[in-house]
Tab-separated table of C-alpha atoms in Angstrom:
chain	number	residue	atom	x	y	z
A	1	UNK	CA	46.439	-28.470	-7.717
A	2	UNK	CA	46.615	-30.021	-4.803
A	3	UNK	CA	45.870	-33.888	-4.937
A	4	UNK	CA	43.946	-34.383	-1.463
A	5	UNK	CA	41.605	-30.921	-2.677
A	6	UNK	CA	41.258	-32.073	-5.985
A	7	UNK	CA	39.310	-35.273	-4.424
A	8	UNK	CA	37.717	-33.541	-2.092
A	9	UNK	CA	33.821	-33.180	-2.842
A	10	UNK	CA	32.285	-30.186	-3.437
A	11	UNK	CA	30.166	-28.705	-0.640
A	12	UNK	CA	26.660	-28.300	-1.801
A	13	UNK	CA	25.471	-25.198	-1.141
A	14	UNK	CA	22.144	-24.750	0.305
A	15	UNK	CA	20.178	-21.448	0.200
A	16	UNK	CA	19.725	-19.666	3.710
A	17	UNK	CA	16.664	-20.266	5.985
A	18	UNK	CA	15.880	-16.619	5.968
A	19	UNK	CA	16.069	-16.061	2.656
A	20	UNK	CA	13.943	-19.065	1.063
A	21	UNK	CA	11.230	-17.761	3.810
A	22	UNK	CA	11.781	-14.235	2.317
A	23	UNK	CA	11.168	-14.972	-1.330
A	24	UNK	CA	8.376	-17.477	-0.599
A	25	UNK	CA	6.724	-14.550	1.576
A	26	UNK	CA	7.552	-12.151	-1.467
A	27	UNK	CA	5.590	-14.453	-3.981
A	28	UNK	CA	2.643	-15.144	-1.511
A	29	UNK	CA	1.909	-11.678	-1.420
A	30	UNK	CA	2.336	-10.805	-5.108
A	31	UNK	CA	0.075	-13.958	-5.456
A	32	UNK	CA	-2.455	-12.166	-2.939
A	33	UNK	CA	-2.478	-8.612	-4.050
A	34	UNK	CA	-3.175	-9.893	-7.812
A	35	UNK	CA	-5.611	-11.723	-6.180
A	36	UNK	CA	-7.192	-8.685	-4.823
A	37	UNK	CA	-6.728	-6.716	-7.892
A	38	UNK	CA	-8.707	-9.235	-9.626
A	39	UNK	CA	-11.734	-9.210	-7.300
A	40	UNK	CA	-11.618	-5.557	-7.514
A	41	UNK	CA	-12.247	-5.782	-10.957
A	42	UNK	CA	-14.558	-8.262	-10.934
A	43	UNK	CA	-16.776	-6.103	-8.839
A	44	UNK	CA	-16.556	-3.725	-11.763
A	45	UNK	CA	-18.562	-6.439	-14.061
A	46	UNK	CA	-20.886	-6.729	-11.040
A	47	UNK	CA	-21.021	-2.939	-11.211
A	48	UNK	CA	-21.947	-2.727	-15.106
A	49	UNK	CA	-24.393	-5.807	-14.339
A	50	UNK	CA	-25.993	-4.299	-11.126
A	51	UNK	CA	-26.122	-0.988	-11.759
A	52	UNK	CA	-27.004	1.366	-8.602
A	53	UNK	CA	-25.095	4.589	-7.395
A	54	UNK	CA	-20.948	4.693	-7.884
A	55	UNK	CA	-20.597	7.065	-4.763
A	56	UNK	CA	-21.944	7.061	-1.418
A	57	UNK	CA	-21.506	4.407	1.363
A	58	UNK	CA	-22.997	1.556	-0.075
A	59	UNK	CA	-22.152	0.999	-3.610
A	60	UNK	CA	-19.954	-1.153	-5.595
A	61	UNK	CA	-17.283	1.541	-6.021
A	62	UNK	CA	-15.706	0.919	-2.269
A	63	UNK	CA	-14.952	-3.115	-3.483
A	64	UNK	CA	-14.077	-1.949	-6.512
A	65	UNK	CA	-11.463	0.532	-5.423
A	66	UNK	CA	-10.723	-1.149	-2.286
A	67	UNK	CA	-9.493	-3.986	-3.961
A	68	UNK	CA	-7.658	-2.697	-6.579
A	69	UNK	CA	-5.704	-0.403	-4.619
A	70	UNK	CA	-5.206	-2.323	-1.920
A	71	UNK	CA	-3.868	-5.077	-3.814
A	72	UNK	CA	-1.652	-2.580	-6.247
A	73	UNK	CA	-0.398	-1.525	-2.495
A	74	UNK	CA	0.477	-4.884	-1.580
A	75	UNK	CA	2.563	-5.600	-4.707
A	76	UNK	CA	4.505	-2.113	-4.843
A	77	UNK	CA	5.412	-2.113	-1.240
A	78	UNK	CA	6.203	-6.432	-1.487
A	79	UNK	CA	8.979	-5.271	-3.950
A	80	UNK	CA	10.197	-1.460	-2.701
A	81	UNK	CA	10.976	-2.873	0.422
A	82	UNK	CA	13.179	-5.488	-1.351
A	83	UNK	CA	15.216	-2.364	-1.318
A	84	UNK	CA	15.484	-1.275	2.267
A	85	UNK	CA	18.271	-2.785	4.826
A	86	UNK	CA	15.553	-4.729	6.703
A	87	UNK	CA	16.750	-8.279	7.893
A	88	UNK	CA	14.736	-11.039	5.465
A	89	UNK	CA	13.105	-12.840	8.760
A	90	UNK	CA	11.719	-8.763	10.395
A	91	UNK	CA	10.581	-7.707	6.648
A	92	UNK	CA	9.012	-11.483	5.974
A	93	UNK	CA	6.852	-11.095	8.902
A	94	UNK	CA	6.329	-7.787	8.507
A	95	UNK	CA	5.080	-8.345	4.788
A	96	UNK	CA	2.839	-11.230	6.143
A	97	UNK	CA	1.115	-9.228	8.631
A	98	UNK	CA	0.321	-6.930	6.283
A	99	UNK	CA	-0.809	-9.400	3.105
A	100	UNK	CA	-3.188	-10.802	5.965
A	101	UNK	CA	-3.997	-7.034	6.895
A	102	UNK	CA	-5.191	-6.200	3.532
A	103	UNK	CA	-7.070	-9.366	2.745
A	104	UNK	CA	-9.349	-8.161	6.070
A	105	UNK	CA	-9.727	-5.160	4.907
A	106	UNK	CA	-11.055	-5.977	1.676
A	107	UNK	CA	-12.988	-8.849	2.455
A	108	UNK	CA	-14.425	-6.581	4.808
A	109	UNK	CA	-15.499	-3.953	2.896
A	110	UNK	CA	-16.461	-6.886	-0.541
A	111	UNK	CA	-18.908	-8.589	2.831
A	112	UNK	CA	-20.475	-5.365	3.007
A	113	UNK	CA	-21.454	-4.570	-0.341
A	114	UNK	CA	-22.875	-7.343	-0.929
A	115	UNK	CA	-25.046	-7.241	1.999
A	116	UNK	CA	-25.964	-3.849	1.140
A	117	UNK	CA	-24.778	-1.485	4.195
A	118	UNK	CA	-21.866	0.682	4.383
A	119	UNK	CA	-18.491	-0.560	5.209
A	120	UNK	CA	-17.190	1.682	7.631
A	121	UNK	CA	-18.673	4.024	10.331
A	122	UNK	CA	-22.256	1.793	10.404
A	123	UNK	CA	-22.578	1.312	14.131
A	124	UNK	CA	-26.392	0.180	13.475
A	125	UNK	CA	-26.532	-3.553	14.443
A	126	UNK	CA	-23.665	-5.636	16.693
A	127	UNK	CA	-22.623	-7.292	13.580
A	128	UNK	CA	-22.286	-4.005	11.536
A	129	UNK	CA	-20.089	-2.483	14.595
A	130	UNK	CA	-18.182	-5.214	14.510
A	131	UNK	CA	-16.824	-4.906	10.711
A	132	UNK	CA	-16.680	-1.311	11.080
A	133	UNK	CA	-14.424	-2.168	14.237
A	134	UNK	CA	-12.256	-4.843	12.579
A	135	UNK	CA	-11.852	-2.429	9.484
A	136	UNK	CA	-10.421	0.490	11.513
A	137	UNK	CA	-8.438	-1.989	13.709
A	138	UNK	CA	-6.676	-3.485	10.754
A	139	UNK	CA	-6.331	0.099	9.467
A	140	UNK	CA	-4.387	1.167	12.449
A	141	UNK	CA	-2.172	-2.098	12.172
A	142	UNK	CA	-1.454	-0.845	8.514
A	143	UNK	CA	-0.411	2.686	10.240
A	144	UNK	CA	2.425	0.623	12.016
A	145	UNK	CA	3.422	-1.163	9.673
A	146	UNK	CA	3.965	1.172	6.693
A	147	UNK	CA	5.475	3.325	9.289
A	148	UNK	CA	7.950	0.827	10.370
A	149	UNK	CA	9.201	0.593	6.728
A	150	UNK	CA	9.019	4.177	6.172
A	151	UNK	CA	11.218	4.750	9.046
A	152	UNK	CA	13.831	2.105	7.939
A	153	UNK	CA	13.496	4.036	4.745
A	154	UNK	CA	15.278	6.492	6.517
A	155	UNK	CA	17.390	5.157	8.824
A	156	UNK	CA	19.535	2.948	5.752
A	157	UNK	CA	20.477	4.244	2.641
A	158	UNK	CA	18.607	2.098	0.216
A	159	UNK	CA	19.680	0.286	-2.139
A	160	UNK	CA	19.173	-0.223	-6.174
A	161	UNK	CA	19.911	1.904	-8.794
A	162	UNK	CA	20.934	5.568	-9.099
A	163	UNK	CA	18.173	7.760	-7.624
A	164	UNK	CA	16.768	4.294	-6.153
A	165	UNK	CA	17.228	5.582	-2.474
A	166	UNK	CA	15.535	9.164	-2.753
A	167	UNK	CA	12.918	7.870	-4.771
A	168	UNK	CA	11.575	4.943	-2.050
A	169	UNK	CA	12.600	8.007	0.779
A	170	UNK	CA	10.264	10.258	-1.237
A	171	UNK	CA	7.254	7.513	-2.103
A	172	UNK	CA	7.421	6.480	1.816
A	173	UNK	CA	7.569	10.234	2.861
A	174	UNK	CA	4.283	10.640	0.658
A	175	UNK	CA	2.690	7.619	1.354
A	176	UNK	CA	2.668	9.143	5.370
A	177	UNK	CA	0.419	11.535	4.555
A	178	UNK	CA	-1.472	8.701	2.985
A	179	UNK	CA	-2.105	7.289	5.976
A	180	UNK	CA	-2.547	10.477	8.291
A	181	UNK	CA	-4.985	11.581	6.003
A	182	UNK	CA	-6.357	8.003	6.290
A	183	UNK	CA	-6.695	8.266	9.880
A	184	UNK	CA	-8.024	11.646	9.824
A	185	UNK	CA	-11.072	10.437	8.085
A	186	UNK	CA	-11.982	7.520	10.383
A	187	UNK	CA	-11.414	9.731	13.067
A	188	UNK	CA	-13.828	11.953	12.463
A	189	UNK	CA	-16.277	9.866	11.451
A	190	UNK	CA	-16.045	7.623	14.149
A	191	UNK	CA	-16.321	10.973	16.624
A	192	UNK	CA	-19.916	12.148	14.272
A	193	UNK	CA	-21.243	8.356	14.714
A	194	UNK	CA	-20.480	8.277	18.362
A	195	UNK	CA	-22.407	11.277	18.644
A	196	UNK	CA	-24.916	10.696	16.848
A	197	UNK	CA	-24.482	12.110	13.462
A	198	UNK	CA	-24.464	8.842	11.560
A	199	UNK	CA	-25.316	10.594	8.046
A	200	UNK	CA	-22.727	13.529	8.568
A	201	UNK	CA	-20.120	10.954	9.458
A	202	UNK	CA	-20.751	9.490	5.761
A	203	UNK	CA	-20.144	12.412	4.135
A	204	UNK	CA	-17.114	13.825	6.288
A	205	UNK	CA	-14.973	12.040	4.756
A	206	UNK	CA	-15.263	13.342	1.136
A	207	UNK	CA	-12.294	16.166	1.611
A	208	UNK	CA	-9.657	14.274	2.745
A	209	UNK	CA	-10.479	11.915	-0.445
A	210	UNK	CA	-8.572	13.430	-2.901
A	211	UNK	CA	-5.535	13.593	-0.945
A	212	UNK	CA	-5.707	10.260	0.243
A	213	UNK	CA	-5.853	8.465	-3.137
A	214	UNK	CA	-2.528	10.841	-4.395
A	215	UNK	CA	-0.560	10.668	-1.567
A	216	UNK	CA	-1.309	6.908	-1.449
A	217	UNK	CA	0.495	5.301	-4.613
A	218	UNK	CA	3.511	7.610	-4.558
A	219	UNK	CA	5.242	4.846	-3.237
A	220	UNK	CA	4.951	2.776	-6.182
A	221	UNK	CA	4.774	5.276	-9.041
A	222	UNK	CA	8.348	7.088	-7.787
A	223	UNK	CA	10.356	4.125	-7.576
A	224	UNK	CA	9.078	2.207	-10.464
A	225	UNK	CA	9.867	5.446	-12.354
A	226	UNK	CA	13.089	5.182	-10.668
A	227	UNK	CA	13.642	1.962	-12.120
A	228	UNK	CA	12.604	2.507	-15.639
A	229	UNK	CA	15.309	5.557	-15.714
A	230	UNK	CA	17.939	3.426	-14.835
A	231	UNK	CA	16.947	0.981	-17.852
A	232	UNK	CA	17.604	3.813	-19.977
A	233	UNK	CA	20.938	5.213	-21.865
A	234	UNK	CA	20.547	8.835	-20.546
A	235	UNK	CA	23.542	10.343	-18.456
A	236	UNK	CA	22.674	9.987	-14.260
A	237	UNK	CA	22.387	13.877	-13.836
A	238	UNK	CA	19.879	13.893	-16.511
A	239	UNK	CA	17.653	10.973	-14.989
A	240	UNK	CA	18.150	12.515	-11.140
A	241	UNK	CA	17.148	15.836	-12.941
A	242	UNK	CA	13.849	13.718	-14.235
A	243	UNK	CA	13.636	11.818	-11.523
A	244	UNK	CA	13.712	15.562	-9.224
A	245	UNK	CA	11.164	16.644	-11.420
A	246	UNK	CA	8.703	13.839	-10.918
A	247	UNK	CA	8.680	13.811	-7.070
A	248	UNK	CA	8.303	17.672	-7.426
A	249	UNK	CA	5.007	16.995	-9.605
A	250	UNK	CA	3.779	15.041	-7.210
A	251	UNK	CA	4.451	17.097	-3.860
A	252	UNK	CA	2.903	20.055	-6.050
A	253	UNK	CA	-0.563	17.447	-6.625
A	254	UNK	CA	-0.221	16.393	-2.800
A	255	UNK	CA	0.257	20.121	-1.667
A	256	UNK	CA	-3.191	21.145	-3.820
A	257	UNK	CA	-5.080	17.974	-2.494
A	258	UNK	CA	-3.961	19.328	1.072
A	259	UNK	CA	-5.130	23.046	0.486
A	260	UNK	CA	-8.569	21.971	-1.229
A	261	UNK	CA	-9.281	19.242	2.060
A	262	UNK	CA	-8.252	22.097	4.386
A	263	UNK	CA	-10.829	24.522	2.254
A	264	UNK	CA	-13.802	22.378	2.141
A	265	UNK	CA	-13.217	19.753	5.790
């Protein structure tokens, strides 16, 4: 070897900018959606302790469920988008947005309960429109945002395992009508308050329920299966052929959660 590079010092090497940002964005939000798991389930103790109605507009389902699924959200799409060909300073921001997003909408919705009115749709007082405001605001913002990952879904390959790629194309695909289904529901009820049918606008939304809650976790539950079939010893035709099966399953549930809204909106 060469004397004047042997005694030449090593060049430390320091991680990049971007990336430190992107990994200490990844953690915050983990952090934060088991953070809102949790307080979903702690509004299940206050639930068993409570007591009162599970369904209807005021109850302590919507913190329950609110925060659990919000915060399950959070986590899946913190690591499926570790995936897509997103630069780590867009997807950090992204991500952050939508941490801060979901932390709105749940405190939002937690506020509510415990003050006894309904979350969304109440247009009764200035402070009540206000919540009911904020809530569908942020719920738009979470339209864009999932949308601007589900579209660089598409326009990269992603990466990861075998079957990695169609699986977060399929779970983002799904998760779509997630969100249309979403906005379909505040729609509508927004339109029946406006008008003046503040008790119809409660219950318009039941339908569109069912779909909303399958269509809405696809995006975890296809890659993460995605991932456990790569862990296995099986042959890669015989985990795509699993893996094909799977998403069919689900676009059968979506497809029946579609044709039962359209029977019954």
């Amino acid at each position: 070897m060469d004397p004047v590079l042997r005694n030449t010092p090593a060049v430390a090497r320091t991680p990049v900018p971007q990336a430190v940002d992107a990994r200490r964005t990844e953690r915050l939000c983990h952090a934060t959606g088991l953070l809102l798991v949790l307080s979903g389930l702690a509004h299940l103790v206050v639930f068993a302790v409570d007591g009162g109605p599970w369904d209807g507009p005021v109850s302590w389902r919507k913190p329950v469920t609110f925060g659990v699924s919000f915060g399950v959200t959070l986590i899946a799409v913190t690591w499926v988008t570790s995936y897509l060909r997103v630069g780590p300073r867009p997807r950090a921001l992204l991500l952050a947005v939508f941490a801060a997003d979901c932390v709105v909408e749940v405190g939002g919705i937690t506020l509510q309960a415990w003050r006894g009115v309904p979350s969304h749709l109440d247009m009764e007082t200035p402070f009540d429109t206000a919540v009911s405001m904020t809530l569908a605001l942020g719920g738009g913002v979470l339209v864009v945002l999932l949308t601007v990952f589900a579209v660089a879904s598409f326009r990269h390959r992603p990466s990861g395992p075998a079957g990695m790629d169609l699986a977060v194309r399929s779970g983002f695909a799904i998760l779509l009508v997630a969100l249309a289904s979403g906005a379909a529901m505040i729609a509508r009820g927004v339109v029946l308050t406006r008008t003046g049918h503040q008790e119809a606008a409660y219950h318009s939304t039941a339908p569109l329920k069912p779909l909303h809650g399958v269509s809405l976790h696809a995006v975890l539950v296809l890659p993460a299966l995605a991932w456990l079939l790569s862990r296995t010893p099986w042959s890669e035709p015989l985990r795509r052929r699993l893996l094909y099966a799977a998403i069919g399953s689900y676009v059968t549930a979506v497809i029946g959660a579609a044709v039962w809204a359209a029977l019954t909106y």
